[in-house]
PDB file of C-alpha atoms and ligand atoms in Angstrom:
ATOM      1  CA  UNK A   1      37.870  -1.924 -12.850  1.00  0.00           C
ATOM      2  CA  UNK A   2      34.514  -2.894 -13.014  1.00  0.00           C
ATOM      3  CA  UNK A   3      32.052  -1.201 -16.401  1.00  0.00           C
ATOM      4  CA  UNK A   4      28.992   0.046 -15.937  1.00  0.00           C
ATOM      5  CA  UNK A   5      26.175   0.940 -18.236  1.00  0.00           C
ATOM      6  CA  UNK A   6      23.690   3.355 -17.436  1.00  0.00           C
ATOM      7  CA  UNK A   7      20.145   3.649 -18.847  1.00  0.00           C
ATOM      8  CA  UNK A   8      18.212   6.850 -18.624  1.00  0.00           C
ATOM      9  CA  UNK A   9      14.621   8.450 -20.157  1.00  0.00           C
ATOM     10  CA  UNK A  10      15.024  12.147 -19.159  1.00  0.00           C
ATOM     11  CA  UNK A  11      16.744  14.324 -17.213  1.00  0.00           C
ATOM     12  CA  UNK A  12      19.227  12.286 -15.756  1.00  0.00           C
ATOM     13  CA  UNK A  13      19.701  13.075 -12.614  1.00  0.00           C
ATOM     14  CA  UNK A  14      20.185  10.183 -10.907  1.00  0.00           C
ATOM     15  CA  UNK A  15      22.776   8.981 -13.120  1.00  0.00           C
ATOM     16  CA  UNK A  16      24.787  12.435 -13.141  1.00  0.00           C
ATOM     17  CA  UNK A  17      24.383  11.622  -9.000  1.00  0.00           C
ATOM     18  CA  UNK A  18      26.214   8.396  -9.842  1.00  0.00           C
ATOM     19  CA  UNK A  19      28.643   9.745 -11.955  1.00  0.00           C
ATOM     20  CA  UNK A  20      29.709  12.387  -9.557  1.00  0.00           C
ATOM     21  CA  UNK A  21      30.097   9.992  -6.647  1.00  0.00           C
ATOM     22  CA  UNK A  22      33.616   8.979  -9.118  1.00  0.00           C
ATOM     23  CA  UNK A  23      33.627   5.652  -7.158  1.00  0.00           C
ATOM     24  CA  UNK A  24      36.999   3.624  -6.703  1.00  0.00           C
ATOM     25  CA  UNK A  25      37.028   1.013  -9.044  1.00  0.00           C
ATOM     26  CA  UNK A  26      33.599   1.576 -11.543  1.00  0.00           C
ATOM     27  CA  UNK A  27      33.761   3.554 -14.869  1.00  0.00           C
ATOM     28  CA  UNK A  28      31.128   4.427 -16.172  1.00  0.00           C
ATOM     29  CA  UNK A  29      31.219   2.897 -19.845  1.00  0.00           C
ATOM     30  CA  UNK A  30      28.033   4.171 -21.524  1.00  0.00           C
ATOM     31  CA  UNK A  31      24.563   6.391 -20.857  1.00  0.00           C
ATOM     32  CA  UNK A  32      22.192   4.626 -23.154  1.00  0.00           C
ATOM     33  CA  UNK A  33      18.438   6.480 -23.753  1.00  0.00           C
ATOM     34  CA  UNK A  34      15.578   5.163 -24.945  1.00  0.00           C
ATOM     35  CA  UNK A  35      14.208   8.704 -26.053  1.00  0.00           C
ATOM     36  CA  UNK A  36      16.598  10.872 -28.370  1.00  0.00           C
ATOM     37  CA  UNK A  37      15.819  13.922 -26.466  1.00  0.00           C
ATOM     38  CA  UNK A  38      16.722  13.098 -23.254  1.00  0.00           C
ATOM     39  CA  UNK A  39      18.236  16.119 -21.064  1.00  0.00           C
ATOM     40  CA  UNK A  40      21.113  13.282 -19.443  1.00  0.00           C
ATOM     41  CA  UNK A  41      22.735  12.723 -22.202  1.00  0.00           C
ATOM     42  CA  UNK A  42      24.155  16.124 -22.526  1.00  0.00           C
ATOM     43  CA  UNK A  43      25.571  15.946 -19.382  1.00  0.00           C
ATOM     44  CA  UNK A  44      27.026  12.412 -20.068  1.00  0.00           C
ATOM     45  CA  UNK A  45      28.645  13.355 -22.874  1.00  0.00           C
ATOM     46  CA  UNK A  46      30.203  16.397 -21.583  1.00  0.00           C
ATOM     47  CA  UNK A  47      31.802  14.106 -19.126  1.00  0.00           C
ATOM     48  CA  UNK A  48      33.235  11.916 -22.299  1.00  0.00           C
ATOM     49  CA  UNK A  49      31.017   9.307 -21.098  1.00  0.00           C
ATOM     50  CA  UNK A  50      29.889   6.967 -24.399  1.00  0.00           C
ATOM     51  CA  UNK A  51      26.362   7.637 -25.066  1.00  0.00           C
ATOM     52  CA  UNK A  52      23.981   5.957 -27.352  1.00  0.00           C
ATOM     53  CA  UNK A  53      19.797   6.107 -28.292  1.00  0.00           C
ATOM     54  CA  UNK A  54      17.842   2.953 -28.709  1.00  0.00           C
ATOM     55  CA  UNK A  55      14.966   4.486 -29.702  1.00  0.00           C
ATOM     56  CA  UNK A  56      12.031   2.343 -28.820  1.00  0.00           C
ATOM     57  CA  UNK A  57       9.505   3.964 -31.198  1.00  0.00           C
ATOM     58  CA  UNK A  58      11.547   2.315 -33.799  1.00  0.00           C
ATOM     59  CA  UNK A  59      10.882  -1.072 -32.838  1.00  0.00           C
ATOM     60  CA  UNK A  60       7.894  -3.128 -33.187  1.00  0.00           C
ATOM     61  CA  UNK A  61       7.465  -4.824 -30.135  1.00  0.00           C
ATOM     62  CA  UNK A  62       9.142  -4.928 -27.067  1.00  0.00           C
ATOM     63  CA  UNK A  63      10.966  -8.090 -27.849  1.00  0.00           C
ATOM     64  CA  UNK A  64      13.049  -6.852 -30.923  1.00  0.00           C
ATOM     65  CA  UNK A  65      13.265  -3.232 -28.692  1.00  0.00           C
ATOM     66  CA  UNK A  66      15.005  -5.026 -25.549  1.00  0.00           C
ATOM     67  CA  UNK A  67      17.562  -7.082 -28.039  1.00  0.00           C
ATOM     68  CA  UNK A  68      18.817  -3.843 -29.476  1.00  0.00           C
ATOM     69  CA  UNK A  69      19.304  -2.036 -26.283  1.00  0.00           C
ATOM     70  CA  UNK A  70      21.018  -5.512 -25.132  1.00  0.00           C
ATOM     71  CA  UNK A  71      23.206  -5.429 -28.264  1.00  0.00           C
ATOM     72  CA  UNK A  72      24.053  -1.831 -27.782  1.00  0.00           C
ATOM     73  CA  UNK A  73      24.529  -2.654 -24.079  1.00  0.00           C
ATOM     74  CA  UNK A  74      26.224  -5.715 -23.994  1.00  0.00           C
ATOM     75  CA  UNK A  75      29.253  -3.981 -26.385  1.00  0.00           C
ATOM     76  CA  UNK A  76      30.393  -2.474 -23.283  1.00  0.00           C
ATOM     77  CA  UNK A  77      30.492  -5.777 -21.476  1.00  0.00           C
ATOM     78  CA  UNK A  78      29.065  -4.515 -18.285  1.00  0.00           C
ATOM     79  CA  UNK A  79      29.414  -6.160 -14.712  1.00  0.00           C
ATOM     80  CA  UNK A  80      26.227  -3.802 -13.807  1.00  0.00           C
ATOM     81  CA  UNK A  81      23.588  -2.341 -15.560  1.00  0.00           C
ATOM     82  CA  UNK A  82      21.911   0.525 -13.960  1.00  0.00           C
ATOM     83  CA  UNK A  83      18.295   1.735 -15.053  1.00  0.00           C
ATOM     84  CA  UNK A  84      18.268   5.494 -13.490  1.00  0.00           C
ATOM     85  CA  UNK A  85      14.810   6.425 -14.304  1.00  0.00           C
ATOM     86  CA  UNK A  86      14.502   3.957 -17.585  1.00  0.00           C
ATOM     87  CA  UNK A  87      11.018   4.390 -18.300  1.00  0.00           C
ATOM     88  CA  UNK A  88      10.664   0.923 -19.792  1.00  0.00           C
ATOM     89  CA  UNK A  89       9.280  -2.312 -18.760  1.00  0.00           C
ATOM     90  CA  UNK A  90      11.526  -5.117 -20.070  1.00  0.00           C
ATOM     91  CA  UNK A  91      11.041  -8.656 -21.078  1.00  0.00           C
ATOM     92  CA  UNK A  92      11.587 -11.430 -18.930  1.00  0.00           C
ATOM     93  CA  UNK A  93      13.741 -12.658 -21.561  1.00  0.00           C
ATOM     94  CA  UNK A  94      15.977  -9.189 -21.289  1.00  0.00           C
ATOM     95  CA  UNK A  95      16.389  -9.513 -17.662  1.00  0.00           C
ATOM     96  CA  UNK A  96      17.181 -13.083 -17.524  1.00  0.00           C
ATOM     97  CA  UNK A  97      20.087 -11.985 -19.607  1.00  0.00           C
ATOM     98  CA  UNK A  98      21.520  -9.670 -16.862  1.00  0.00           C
ATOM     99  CA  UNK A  99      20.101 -11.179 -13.368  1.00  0.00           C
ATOM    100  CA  UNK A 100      21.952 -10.440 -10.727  1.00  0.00           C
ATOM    101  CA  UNK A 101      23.747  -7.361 -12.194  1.00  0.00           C
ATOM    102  CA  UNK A 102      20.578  -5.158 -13.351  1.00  0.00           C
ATOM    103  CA  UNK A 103      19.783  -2.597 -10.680  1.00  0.00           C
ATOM    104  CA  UNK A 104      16.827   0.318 -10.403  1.00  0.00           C
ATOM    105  CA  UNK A 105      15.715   2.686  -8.595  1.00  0.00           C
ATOM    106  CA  UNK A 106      11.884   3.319  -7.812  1.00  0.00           C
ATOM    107  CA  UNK A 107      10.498   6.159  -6.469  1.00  0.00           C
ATOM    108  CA  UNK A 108       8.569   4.720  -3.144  1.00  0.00           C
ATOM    109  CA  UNK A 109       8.777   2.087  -0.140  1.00  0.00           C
ATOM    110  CA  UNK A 110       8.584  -1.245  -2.340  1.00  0.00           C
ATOM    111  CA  UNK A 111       6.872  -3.230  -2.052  1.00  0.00           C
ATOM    112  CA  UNK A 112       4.413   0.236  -1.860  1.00  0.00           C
ATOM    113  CA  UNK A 113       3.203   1.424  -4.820  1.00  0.00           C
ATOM    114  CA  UNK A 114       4.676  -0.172  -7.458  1.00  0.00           C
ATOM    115  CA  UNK A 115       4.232   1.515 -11.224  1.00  0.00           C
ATOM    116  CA  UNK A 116       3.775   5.053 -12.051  1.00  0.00           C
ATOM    117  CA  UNK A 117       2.732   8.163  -9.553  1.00  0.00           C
ATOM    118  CA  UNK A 118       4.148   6.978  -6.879  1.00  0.00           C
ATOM    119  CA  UNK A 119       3.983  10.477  -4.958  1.00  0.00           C
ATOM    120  CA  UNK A 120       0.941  11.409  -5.619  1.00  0.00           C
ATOM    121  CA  UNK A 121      -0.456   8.145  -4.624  1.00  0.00           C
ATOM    122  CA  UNK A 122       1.399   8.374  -1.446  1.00  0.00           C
ATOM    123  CA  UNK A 123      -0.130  11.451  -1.014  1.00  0.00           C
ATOM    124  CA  UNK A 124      -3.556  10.144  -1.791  1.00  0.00           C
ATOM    125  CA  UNK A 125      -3.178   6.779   0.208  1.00  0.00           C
ATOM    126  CA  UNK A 126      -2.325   9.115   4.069  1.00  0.00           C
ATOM    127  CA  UNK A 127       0.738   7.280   4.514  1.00  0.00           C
ATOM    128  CA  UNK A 128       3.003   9.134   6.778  1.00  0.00           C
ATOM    129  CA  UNK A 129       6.388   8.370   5.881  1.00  0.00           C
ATOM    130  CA  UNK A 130       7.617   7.657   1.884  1.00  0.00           C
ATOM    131  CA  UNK A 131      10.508   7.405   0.166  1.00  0.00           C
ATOM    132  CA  UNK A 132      12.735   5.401  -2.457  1.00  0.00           C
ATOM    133  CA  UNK A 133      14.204   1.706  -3.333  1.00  0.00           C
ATOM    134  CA  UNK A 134      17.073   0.742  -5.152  1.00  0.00           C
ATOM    135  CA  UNK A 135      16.523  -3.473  -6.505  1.00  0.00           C
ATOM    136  CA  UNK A 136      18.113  -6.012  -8.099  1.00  0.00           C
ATOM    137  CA  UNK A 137      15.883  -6.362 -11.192  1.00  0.00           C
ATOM    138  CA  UNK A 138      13.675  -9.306 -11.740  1.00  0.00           C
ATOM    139  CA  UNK A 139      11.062 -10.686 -14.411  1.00  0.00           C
ATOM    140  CA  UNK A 140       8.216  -8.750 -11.996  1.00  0.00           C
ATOM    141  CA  UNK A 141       7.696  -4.947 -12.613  1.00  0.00           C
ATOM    142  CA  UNK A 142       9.430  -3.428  -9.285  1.00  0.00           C
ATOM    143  CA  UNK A 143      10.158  -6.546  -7.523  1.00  0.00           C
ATOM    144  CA  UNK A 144      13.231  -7.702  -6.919  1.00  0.00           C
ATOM    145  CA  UNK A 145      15.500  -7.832  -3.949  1.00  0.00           C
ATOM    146  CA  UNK A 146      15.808  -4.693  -1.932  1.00  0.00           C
ATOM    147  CA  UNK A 147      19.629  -3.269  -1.556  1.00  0.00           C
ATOM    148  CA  UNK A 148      18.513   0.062   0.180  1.00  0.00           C
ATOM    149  CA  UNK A 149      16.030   2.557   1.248  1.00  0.00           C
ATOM    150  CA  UNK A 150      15.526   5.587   2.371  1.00  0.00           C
ATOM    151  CA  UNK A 151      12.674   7.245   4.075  1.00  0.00           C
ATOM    152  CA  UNK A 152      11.390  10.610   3.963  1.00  0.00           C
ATOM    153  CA  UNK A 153       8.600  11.904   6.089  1.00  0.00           C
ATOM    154  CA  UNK A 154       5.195  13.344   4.560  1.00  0.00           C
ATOM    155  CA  UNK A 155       4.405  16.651   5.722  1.00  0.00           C
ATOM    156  CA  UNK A 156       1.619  18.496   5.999  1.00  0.00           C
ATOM    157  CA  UNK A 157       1.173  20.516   2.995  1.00  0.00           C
ATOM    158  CA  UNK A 158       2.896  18.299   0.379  1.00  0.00           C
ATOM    159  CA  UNK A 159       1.881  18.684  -3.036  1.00  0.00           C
ATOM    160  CA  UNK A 160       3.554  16.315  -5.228  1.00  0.00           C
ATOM    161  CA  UNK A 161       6.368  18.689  -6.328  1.00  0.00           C
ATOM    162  CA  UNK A 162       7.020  19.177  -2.967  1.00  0.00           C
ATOM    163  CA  UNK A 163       7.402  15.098  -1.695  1.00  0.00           C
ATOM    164  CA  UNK A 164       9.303  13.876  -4.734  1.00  0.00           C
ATOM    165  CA  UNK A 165      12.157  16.747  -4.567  1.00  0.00           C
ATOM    166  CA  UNK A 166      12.287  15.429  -0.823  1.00  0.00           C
ATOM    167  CA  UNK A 167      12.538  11.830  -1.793  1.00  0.00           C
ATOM    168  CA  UNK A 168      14.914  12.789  -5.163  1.00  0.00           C
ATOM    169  CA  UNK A 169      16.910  14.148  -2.310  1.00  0.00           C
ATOM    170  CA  UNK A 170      17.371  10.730  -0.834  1.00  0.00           C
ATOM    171  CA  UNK A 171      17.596   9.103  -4.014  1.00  0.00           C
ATOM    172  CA  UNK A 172      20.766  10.909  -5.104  1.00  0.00           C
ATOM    173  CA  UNK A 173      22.397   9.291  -2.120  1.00  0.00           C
ATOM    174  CA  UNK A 174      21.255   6.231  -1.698  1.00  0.00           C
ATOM    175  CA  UNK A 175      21.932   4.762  -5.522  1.00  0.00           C
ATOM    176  CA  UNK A 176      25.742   5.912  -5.618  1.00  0.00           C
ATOM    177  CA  UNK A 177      25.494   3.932  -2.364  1.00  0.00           C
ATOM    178  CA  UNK A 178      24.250   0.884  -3.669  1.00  0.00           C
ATOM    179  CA  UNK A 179      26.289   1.071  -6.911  1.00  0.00           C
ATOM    180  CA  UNK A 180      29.542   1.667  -4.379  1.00  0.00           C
ATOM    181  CA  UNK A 181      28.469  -1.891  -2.293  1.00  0.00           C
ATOM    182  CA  UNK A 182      27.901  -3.800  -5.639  1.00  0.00           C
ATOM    183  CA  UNK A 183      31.339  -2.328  -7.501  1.00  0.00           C
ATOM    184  CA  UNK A 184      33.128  -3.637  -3.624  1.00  0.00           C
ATOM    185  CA  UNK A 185      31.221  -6.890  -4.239  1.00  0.00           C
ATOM    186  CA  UNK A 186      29.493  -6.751  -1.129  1.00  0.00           C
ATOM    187  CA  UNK A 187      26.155  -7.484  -1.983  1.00  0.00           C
ATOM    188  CA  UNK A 188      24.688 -10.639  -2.568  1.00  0.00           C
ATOM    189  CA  UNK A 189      21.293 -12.118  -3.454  1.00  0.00           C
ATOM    190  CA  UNK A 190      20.170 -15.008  -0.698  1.00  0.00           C
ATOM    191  CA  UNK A 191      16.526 -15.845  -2.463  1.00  0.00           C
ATOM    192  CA  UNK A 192      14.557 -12.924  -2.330  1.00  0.00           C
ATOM    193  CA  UNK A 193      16.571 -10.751  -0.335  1.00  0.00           C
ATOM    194  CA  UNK A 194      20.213  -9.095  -1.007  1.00  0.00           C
ATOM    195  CA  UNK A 195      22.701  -8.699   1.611  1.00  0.00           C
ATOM    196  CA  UNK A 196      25.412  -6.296   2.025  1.00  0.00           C
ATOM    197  CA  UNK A 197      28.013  -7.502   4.053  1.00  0.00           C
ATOM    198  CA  UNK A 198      29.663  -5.040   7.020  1.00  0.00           C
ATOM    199  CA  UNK A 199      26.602  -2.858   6.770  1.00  0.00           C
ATOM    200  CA  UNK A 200      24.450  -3.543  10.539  1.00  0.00           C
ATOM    201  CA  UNK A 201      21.865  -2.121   9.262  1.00  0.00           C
ATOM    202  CA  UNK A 202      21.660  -3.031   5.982  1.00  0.00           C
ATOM    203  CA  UNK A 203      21.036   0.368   4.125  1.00  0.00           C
ATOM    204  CA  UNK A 204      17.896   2.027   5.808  1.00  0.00           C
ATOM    205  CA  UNK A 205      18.366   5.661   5.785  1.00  0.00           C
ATOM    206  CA  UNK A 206      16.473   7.897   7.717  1.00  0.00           C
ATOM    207  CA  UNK A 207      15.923  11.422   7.463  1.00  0.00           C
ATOM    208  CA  UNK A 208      15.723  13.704  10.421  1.00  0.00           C
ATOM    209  CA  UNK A 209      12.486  13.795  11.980  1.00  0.00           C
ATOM    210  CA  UNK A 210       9.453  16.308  10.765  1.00  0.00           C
ATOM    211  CA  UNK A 211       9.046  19.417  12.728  1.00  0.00           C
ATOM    212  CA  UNK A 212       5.699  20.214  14.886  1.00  0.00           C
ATOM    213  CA  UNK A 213       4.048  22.630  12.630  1.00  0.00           C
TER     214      UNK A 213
HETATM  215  C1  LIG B   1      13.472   9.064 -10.391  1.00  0.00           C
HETATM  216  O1  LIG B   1      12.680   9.636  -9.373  1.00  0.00           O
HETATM  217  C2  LIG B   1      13.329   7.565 -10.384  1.00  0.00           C
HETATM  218  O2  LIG B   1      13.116   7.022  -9.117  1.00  0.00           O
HETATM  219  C3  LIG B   1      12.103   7.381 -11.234  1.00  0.00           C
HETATM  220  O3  LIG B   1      12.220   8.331 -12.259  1.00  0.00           O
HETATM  221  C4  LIG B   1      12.950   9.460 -11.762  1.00  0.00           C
HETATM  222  C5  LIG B   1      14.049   9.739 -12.748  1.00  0.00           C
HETATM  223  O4  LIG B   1      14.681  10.950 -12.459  1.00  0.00           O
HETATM  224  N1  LIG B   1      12.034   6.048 -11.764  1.00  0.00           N
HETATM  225  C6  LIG B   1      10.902   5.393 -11.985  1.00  0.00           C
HETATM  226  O5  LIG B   1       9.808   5.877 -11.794  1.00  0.00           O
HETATM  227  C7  LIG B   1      11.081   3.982 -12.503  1.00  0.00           C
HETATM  228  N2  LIG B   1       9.840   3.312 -12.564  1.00  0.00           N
HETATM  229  P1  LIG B   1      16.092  11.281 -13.109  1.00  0.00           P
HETATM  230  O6  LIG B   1      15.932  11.100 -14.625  1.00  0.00           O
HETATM  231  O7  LIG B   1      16.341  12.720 -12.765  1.00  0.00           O
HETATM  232  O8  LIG B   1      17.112  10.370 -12.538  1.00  0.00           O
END
């Protein structure tokens, strides 16, 4: 059985996505927050899921922040560590700590619009088609290599409400996915880019086609 450790910032949506998928083999050991009024944790906790709030304001740098999440973290000796929607960028010296089993998603095509507002920048950059990454971490903000995406098509119309419940969508599938490969130990890291072995092609989802309108 293989422990996982989730870490959240809000609603949690991704991670109740995760915990629904029940996959063979994972248990889900703790939700972790770094803000005490995070909507997930209500839902983690009426699943009897561990939960716990590492409160970042109470920490004076990000340093002595990232070793009390690890500490809080590590007590569940994880094999994965899964930010869903952690709105925190962590020290090198943090994800050193768990390479190779620290996975997020990111709301766009990496290695597109890394950071924040990732929809409406989509919407503001033309492209035609957007959609969602889930990464091994790495030292660099949303870099890392890519275990699966999946595409959504911009429409005409979009507002940014409109494209990110299309690509949240998406997002709820493809990261029990990715969680599923890693807990079946079929994914592994060759330099910069993660394989998943008996997948042809290797986790690129696409959504049906947009409608003439
Ligand atoms: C998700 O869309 C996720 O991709 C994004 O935050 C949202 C969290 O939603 N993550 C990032 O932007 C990370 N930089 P959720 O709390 O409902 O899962």
């Amino acid at each position: 059985m293989k422990s996982i450790v989730i870490l959240i910032s809000g609603r949690g949506s991704n991670m109740e996505a995760i915990v629904q998928a029940a996959i063979p083999g994972a248990r889900i050991a703790a939700v972790i927050s770094n803000r005490p009024n995070a909507g997930g944790l209500a839902f983690a906790a009426a699943q009897g899921i561990a939960t716990a709030v590492v409160d970042h304001t109470a920490y004076a740098d990000r340093a002595a922040f990232d070793a009390a999440l690890a500490a809080v973290i590590n007590r569940h000796a994880p094999d994965l560590v899964v930010l869903a929607g952690f709105m925190r960028v962590l020290t090198p010296d943090f994800v050193r700590q768990y390479e190779g089993r620290l996975i997020n998603i990111h709301p766009s095509l990496l290695p597109s619009f890394t950071g924040l507002h990732t929809h409406q920048r989509a919407l503001e950059a033309g492209v035609r088609v957007h959609g969602t990454t889930v990464h091994f971490v790495t030292a660099e903000l949303d870099c890392g290599p890519i275990i699966i995406q999946a595409v959504v098509p911009v429409m005409a119309g979009d507002d940014e409400a409109a494209l990110s419940a299309r690509v949240l969508a998406q997002e709820h599938r493809i990261f029990p996915q990715a969680v599923r490969w890693i807990v079946e130990d079929r994914v592994s890291i060759d330099g910069s880019v993660a394989r998943v072995a008996g997948v042809r092609e290797p986790g690129v989802l696409i959504s049906p086609p947009p409608e003439d309108v």
